[in-house]
């Protein structure tokens, strides 16, 4: 058994910034199921939104966020994050983060993205997430109170209820698979932060990396925590479409919202703009509107993709402002400085998650959630571009303050049973896991995508239930491994998306049901 004052599951921006703050008050164990920097935070391109310019205001940022969230945001959470945003940026600067400098006396260059009425996006070229995560990781490695553990997969939370203890329902730690040794260990802690990222891998096509399998949401749900807004899966409208490849790898690289913010225009296969038909903001409309518009144009014309054109910018602009995008597109035979970029929508961000209060506390005592794992109420039915990184930093701070204010431990060290190691593992069973994962992703992509219906959601639930039963049977007879644990988590998350989507009898934000095409103002 490993014991720490704080257990952080996930090592992105939310997890690491929480760890750095909590480490001033006690020992912190940070675990990640893969390698450090293999997370959604490190892939974030566009930037981090905060009121930084004298011509901007908290009220403007709040208004833009509420508008993008289609009226379903928690205004208290929005105001907390927006108003704490500038201080969060200053703290990132103290940890060594470097943002692109501005011109004409401005300290930092500010970009604008879809849904924002002002320039308020601080960035580090088009690799902002990597810059922030790398600097936080460097700081965490130097802190004597932080233990960083790679290849440690949290399988399930340990709670008083699960152990049958007569006390208040609270978290006691987690069962964690050491992927190197194959052993399942008990990580004992009364304060656990879930920061495992999103669940984009539930779909065939996603901008997320392979680790985005909804682990935190699934664990919290199995432990009895409240889950909210899972129907609001944001599809990014501009994922690079590799016309020279087949399969999921053809649609996996994000073309940042910032490209449209800097003048990029969406055009059809005929070379003509089309966004004016869907929204007066044209190519700068919020993501939910833009993604549905792209989906509609592709269906209307029968084309495999649309195009994002920024080739009209001056020579050298694209290479300087978007070096990662420029290099990646060129690697696949597209020069964005001289020709339009083929793009399609792909699953990108989970607006819902484990429901938290303003302190990042979930409905299960001692359990916190931050980053994409949590549902703070900031995003409502649709996330405003670049709000996610600032949310991760601010709510990690809120959670750390709350968690460190209640350091008294529940005296339960004995009585936590070891994980049951019985079971076998065969090649045939691994093939079944892989096949079930592909079937689940196809179900979600075909029936629970950008446009849904009552019939598609019903079909998805019926088909998913078969995979669920087969997977649980497999889980009960073989030794735990990453692939099986991820599959269980993805099925749980898929179920929540379908069930909560079925319960919403209207179309709002990221959730569009063709049987209820309009919002219900009631």
PDB file of C-alpha atoms in Angstrom, residues 1-187:
ATOM      1  CA  UNK A   1       0.000   0.000   0.000  1.00  0.00           C
ATOM      2  CA  UNK A   2       1.233   3.466  -0.961  1.00  0.00           C
ATOM      3  CA  UNK A   3      -0.004   6.370   1.163  1.00  0.00           C
ATOM      4  CA  UNK A   4       0.062  10.076   0.360  1.00  0.00           C
ATOM      5  CA  UNK A   5      -1.732  13.214   1.486  1.00  0.00           C
ATOM      6  CA  UNK A   6      -2.965  13.810  -2.051  1.00  0.00           C
ATOM      7  CA  UNK A   7      -3.413  11.475  -5.023  1.00  0.00           C
ATOM      8  CA  UNK A   8      -3.558  13.024  -8.480  1.00  0.00           C
ATOM      9  CA  UNK A   9      -4.769  10.792 -11.305  1.00  0.00           C
ATOM     10  CA  UNK A  10      -3.639  12.421 -14.544  1.00  0.00           C
ATOM     11  CA  UNK A  11      -0.649  14.584 -15.398  1.00  0.00           C
ATOM     12  CA  UNK A  12      -1.915  17.305 -17.706  1.00  0.00           C
ATOM     13  CA  UNK A  13      -2.262  20.995 -16.904  1.00  0.00           C
ATOM     14  CA  UNK A  14      -4.967  20.424 -14.271  1.00  0.00           C
ATOM     15  CA  UNK A  15      -3.192  17.568 -12.509  1.00  0.00           C
ATOM     16  CA  UNK A  16       0.251  19.142 -12.424  1.00  0.00           C
ATOM     17  CA  UNK A  17      -0.891  22.614 -11.363  1.00  0.00           C
ATOM     18  CA  UNK A  18      -2.949  21.054  -8.539  1.00  0.00           C
ATOM     19  CA  UNK A  19       0.064  18.966  -7.488  1.00  0.00           C
ATOM     20  CA  UNK A  20       2.357  21.992  -7.333  1.00  0.00           C
ATOM     21  CA  UNK A  21      -0.061  23.851  -5.071  1.00  0.00           C
ATOM     22  CA  UNK A  22      -0.942  20.876  -2.866  1.00  0.00           C
ATOM     23  CA  UNK A  23       2.736  19.974  -2.439  1.00  0.00           C
ATOM     24  CA  UNK A  24       3.169  23.048  -0.257  1.00  0.00           C
ATOM     25  CA  UNK A  25       0.969  21.289   2.303  1.00  0.00           C
ATOM     26  CA  UNK A  26       1.836  17.597   2.068  1.00  0.00           C
ATOM     27  CA  UNK A  27       3.028  14.632   0.032  1.00  0.00           C
ATOM     28  CA  UNK A  28       1.555  14.271  -3.446  1.00  0.00           C
ATOM     29  CA  UNK A  29       1.515  11.191  -5.678  1.00  0.00           C
ATOM     30  CA  UNK A  30       0.878  11.931  -9.372  1.00  0.00           C
ATOM     31  CA  UNK A  31       0.127   8.941 -11.576  1.00  0.00           C
ATOM     32  CA  UNK A  32      -0.397   8.711 -15.330  1.00  0.00           C
ATOM     33  CA  UNK A  33      -1.284   5.595 -17.281  1.00  0.00           C
ATOM     34  CA  UNK A  34       1.223   6.312 -20.034  1.00  0.00           C
ATOM     35  CA  UNK A  35       4.191   8.640 -20.339  1.00  0.00           C
ATOM     36  CA  UNK A  36       4.317  12.235 -19.224  1.00  0.00           C
ATOM     37  CA  UNK A  37       3.290  14.696 -21.956  1.00  0.00           C
ATOM     38  CA  UNK A  38       1.121  11.950 -23.499  1.00  0.00           C
ATOM     39  CA  UNK A  39      -2.032  13.888 -22.678  1.00  0.00           C
ATOM     40  CA  UNK A  40      -4.623  16.178 -24.234  1.00  0.00           C
ATOM     41  CA  UNK A  41      -3.130  19.237 -22.516  1.00  0.00           C
ATOM     42  CA  UNK A  42       0.140  18.798 -24.365  1.00  0.00           C
ATOM     43  CA  UNK A  43      -1.706  18.679 -27.706  1.00  0.00           C
ATOM     44  CA  UNK A  44      -3.637  21.929 -27.178  1.00  0.00           C
ATOM     45  CA  UNK A  45      -2.635  24.264 -29.999  1.00  0.00           C
ATOM     46  CA  UNK A  46      -4.596  27.490 -29.953  1.00  0.00           C
ATOM     47  CA  UNK A  47      -3.910  29.036 -26.572  1.00  0.00           C
ATOM     48  CA  UNK A  48      -5.313  30.036 -23.210  1.00  0.00           C
ATOM     49  CA  UNK A  49      -8.057  32.653 -22.843  1.00  0.00           C
ATOM     50  CA  UNK A  50      -7.847  35.431 -20.268  1.00  0.00           C
ATOM     51  CA  UNK A  51      -8.672  39.121 -20.032  1.00  0.00           C
ATOM     52  CA  UNK A  52      -5.264  40.695 -20.572  1.00  0.00           C
ATOM     53  CA  UNK A  53      -5.838  43.702 -22.816  1.00  0.00           C
ATOM     54  CA  UNK A  54      -7.022  47.092 -21.540  1.00  0.00           C
ATOM     55  CA  UNK A  55      -9.713  47.096 -24.242  1.00  0.00           C
ATOM     56  CA  UNK A  56     -11.139  43.810 -22.964  1.00  0.00           C
ATOM     57  CA  UNK A  57     -13.206  43.239 -19.812  1.00  0.00           C
ATOM     58  CA  UNK A  58     -14.418  40.476 -17.525  1.00  0.00           C
ATOM     59  CA  UNK A  59     -17.990  41.233 -18.597  1.00  0.00           C
ATOM     60  CA  UNK A  60     -17.096  40.744 -22.273  1.00  0.00           C
ATOM     61  CA  UNK A  61     -15.391  37.411 -21.593  1.00  0.00           C
ATOM     62  CA  UNK A  62     -18.311  36.275 -19.426  1.00  0.00           C
ATOM     63  CA  UNK A  63     -20.822  37.298 -22.110  1.00  0.00           C
ATOM     64  CA  UNK A  64     -18.929  35.435 -24.846  1.00  0.00           C
ATOM     65  CA  UNK A  65     -18.736  32.305 -22.691  1.00  0.00           C
ATOM     66  CA  UNK A  66     -22.440  32.378 -21.811  1.00  0.00           C
ATOM     67  CA  UNK A  67     -23.357  32.932 -25.443  1.00  0.00           C
ATOM     68  CA  UNK A  68     -21.256  30.001 -26.648  1.00  0.00           C
ATOM     69  CA  UNK A  69     -22.658  27.795 -23.864  1.00  0.00           C
ATOM     70  CA  UNK A  70     -26.191  28.283 -25.206  1.00  0.00           C
ATOM     71  CA  UNK A  71     -27.557  29.463 -21.868  1.00  0.00           C
ATOM     72  CA  UNK A  72     -26.622  26.320 -19.927  1.00  0.00           C
ATOM     73  CA  UNK A  73     -23.478  27.620 -18.216  1.00  0.00           C
ATOM     74  CA  UNK A  74     -23.210  28.043 -14.455  1.00  0.00           C
ATOM     75  CA  UNK A  75     -22.684  31.797 -14.282  1.00  0.00           C
ATOM     76  CA  UNK A  76     -20.966  31.619 -10.894  1.00  0.00           C
ATOM     77  CA  UNK A  77     -18.393  29.199 -12.320  1.00  0.00           C
ATOM     78  CA  UNK A  78     -17.965  31.350 -15.425  1.00  0.00           C
ATOM     79  CA  UNK A  79     -17.314  34.479 -13.371  1.00  0.00           C
ATOM     80  CA  UNK A  80     -14.924  32.676 -11.030  1.00  0.00           C
ATOM     81  CA  UNK A  81     -12.813  31.369 -13.900  1.00  0.00           C
ATOM     82  CA  UNK A  82     -12.874  34.597 -15.911  1.00  0.00           C
ATOM     83  CA  UNK A  83     -12.045  36.823 -12.939  1.00  0.00           C
ATOM     84  CA  UNK A  84      -9.299  34.510 -11.645  1.00  0.00           C
ATOM     85  CA  UNK A  85      -7.891  34.091 -15.141  1.00  0.00           C
ATOM     86  CA  UNK A  86      -5.294  36.892 -15.143  1.00  0.00           C
ATOM     87  CA  UNK A  87      -3.837  35.717 -11.799  1.00  0.00           C
ATOM     88  CA  UNK A  88      -3.665  32.176 -13.176  1.00  0.00           C
ATOM     89  CA  UNK A  89      -1.684  33.477 -16.153  1.00  0.00           C
ATOM     90  CA  UNK A  90       0.725  35.265 -13.814  1.00  0.00           C
ATOM     91  CA  UNK A  91       1.234  32.052 -11.871  1.00  0.00           C
ATOM     92  CA  UNK A  92       2.014  30.172 -15.101  1.00  0.00           C
ATOM     93  CA  UNK A  93       4.591  32.854 -15.904  1.00  0.00           C
ATOM     94  CA  UNK A  94       6.172  32.310 -12.478  1.00  0.00           C
ATOM     95  CA  UNK A  95       6.444  28.593 -13.292  1.00  0.00           C
ATOM     96  CA  UNK A  96       8.422  29.498 -16.397  1.00  0.00           C
ATOM     97  CA  UNK A  97       5.791  29.410 -19.144  1.00  0.00           C
ATOM     98  CA  UNK A  98       6.669  31.556 -22.152  1.00  0.00           C
ATOM     99  CA  UNK A  99       3.967  33.105 -24.325  1.00  0.00           C
ATOM    100  CA  UNK A 100       4.609  34.787 -27.670  1.00  0.00           C
ATOM    101  CA  UNK A 101       5.624  38.424 -27.133  1.00  0.00           C
ATOM    102  CA  UNK A 102       3.552  41.237 -28.595  1.00  0.00           C
ATOM    103  CA  UNK A 103       4.407  44.240 -30.719  1.00  0.00           C
ATOM    104  CA  UNK A 104       4.186  47.985 -30.153  1.00  0.00           C
ATOM    105  CA  UNK A 105       4.780  47.837 -26.428  1.00  0.00           C
ATOM    106  CA  UNK A 106       2.392  44.956 -25.697  1.00  0.00           C
ATOM    107  CA  UNK A 107       3.862  42.310 -23.413  1.00  0.00           C
ATOM    108  CA  UNK A 108       2.131  39.368 -25.149  1.00  0.00           C
ATOM    109  CA  UNK A 109       0.528  38.809 -28.531  1.00  0.00           C
ATOM    110  CA  UNK A 110      -3.197  38.164 -28.189  1.00  0.00           C
ATOM    111  CA  UNK A 111      -5.106  36.090 -30.731  1.00  0.00           C
ATOM    112  CA  UNK A 112      -8.828  35.867 -31.403  1.00  0.00           C
ATOM    113  CA  UNK A 113     -10.774  32.668 -31.991  1.00  0.00           C
ATOM    114  CA  UNK A 114     -14.320  31.667 -32.895  1.00  0.00           C
ATOM    115  CA  UNK A 115     -16.955  32.969 -30.460  1.00  0.00           C
ATOM    116  CA  UNK A 116     -14.664  35.604 -28.902  1.00  0.00           C
ATOM    117  CA  UNK A 117     -15.484  39.262 -29.500  1.00  0.00           C
ATOM    118  CA  UNK A 118     -12.023  40.409 -28.391  1.00  0.00           C
ATOM    119  CA  UNK A 119      -8.426  39.295 -28.757  1.00  0.00           C
ATOM    120  CA  UNK A 120      -7.684  37.522 -25.473  1.00  0.00           C
ATOM    121  CA  UNK A 121      -5.859  34.306 -26.393  1.00  0.00           C
ATOM    122  CA  UNK A 122      -2.275  34.071 -25.124  1.00  0.00           C
ATOM    123  CA  UNK A 123      -0.306  31.483 -27.045  1.00  0.00           C
ATOM    124  CA  UNK A 124       3.086  29.923 -27.706  1.00  0.00           C
ATOM    125  CA  UNK A 125       2.966  29.619 -31.504  1.00  0.00           C
ATOM    126  CA  UNK A 126       0.568  26.725 -32.135  1.00  0.00           C
ATOM    127  CA  UNK A 127       1.882  24.509 -29.335  1.00  0.00           C
ATOM    128  CA  UNK A 128       0.601  26.359 -26.261  1.00  0.00           C
ATOM    129  CA  UNK A 129      -0.470  23.249 -24.385  1.00  0.00           C
ATOM    130  CA  UNK A 130       2.917  21.637 -24.795  1.00  0.00           C
ATOM    131  CA  UNK A 131       4.669  24.774 -23.521  1.00  0.00           C
ATOM    132  CA  UNK A 132       2.481  24.967 -20.407  1.00  0.00           C
ATOM    133  CA  UNK A 133       2.525  21.243 -19.624  1.00  0.00           C
ATOM    134  CA  UNK A 134       6.294  20.967 -20.121  1.00  0.00           C
ATOM    135  CA  UNK A 135       7.043  23.840 -17.741  1.00  0.00           C
ATOM    136  CA  UNK A 136       4.661  22.496 -15.090  1.00  0.00           C
ATOM    137  CA  UNK A 137       6.270  19.060 -15.393  1.00  0.00           C
ATOM    138  CA  UNK A 138       9.738  20.572 -14.958  1.00  0.00           C
ATOM    139  CA  UNK A 139       8.588  22.361 -11.807  1.00  0.00           C
ATOM    140  CA  UNK A 140       6.932  19.203 -10.449  1.00  0.00           C
ATOM    141  CA  UNK A 141      10.087  17.132 -10.989  1.00  0.00           C
ATOM    142  CA  UNK A 142      12.013  19.582  -8.837  1.00  0.00           C
ATOM    143  CA  UNK A 143       9.545  19.596  -5.944  1.00  0.00           C
ATOM    144  CA  UNK A 144      10.583  17.291  -3.074  1.00  0.00           C
ATOM    145  CA  UNK A 145       6.980  16.598  -2.029  1.00  0.00           C
ATOM    146  CA  UNK A 146       5.837  15.339  -5.440  1.00  0.00           C
ATOM    147  CA  UNK A 147       6.264  11.735  -6.606  1.00  0.00           C
ATOM    148  CA  UNK A 148       5.696  11.280 -10.339  1.00  0.00           C
ATOM    149  CA  UNK A 149       4.793   7.798 -11.586  1.00  0.00           C
ATOM    150  CA  UNK A 150       4.436   6.840 -15.240  1.00  0.00           C
ATOM    151  CA  UNK A 151       2.735   3.658 -16.511  1.00  0.00           C
ATOM    152  CA  UNK A 152       0.354   3.528 -13.540  1.00  0.00           C
ATOM    153  CA  UNK A 153      -3.262   2.969 -14.564  1.00  0.00           C
ATOM    154  CA  UNK A 154      -5.988   3.789 -12.014  1.00  0.00           C
ATOM    155  CA  UNK A 155      -8.530   0.982 -12.362  1.00  0.00           C
ATOM    156  CA  UNK A 156     -11.161   2.004  -9.812  1.00  0.00           C
ATOM    157  CA  UNK A 157     -11.681   4.295  -6.858  1.00  0.00           C
ATOM    158  CA  UNK A 158     -11.816   2.891  -3.327  1.00  0.00           C
ATOM    159  CA  UNK A 159     -14.681   4.295  -1.256  1.00  0.00           C
ATOM    160  CA  UNK A 160     -16.168   3.661   2.172  1.00  0.00           C
ATOM    161  CA  UNK A 161     -19.382   2.470   0.549  1.00  0.00           C
ATOM    162  CA  UNK A 162     -17.599  -0.102  -1.578  1.00  0.00           C
ATOM    163  CA  UNK A 163     -15.881  -1.434   1.529  1.00  0.00           C
ATOM    164  CA  UNK A 164     -19.164  -1.579   3.432  1.00  0.00           C
ATOM    165  CA  UNK A 165     -17.890   0.731   6.167  1.00  0.00           C
ATOM    166  CA  UNK A 166     -20.392   2.468   8.420  1.00  0.00           C
ATOM    167  CA  UNK A 167     -19.305   6.057   7.880  1.00  0.00           C
ATOM    168  CA  UNK A 168     -19.989   8.904   5.493  1.00  0.00           C
ATOM    169  CA  UNK A 169     -19.561   8.064   1.818  1.00  0.00           C
ATOM    170  CA  UNK A 170     -16.095   9.265   0.857  1.00  0.00           C
ATOM    171  CA  UNK A 171     -13.082   8.368  -1.251  1.00  0.00           C
ATOM    172  CA  UNK A 172     -10.183   6.418   0.279  1.00  0.00           C
ATOM    173  CA  UNK A 173      -7.842   6.085  -2.692  1.00  0.00           C
ATOM    174  CA  UNK A 174      -7.622   3.922  -5.791  1.00  0.00           C
ATOM    175  CA  UNK A 175      -6.601   0.530  -7.107  1.00  0.00           C
ATOM    176  CA  UNK A 176      -3.733   1.180  -9.506  1.00  0.00           C
ATOM    177  CA  UNK A 177      -2.206  -1.163 -12.081  1.00  0.00           C
ATOM    178  CA  UNK A 178       1.587  -0.918 -12.360  1.00  0.00           C
ATOM    179  CA  UNK A 179       1.877  -1.689 -16.062  1.00  0.00           C
ATOM    180  CA  UNK A 180       5.547  -2.646 -15.765  1.00  0.00           C
ATOM    181  CA  UNK A 181       5.206  -5.197 -12.956  1.00  0.00           C
ATOM    182  CA  UNK A 182       1.631  -6.192 -13.737  1.00  0.00           C
ATOM    183  CA  UNK A 183       0.733  -5.794 -10.038  1.00  0.00           C
ATOM    184  CA  UNK A 184      -2.348  -3.930  -8.814  1.00  0.00           C
ATOM    185  CA  UNK A 185      -1.489  -1.730  -5.824  1.00  0.00           C
ATOM    186  CA  UNK A 186      -3.550   0.223  -3.315  1.00  0.00           C
ATOM    187  CA  UNK A 187      -2.874   3.968  -3.404  1.00  0.00           C
TER     188      UNK A 187
END
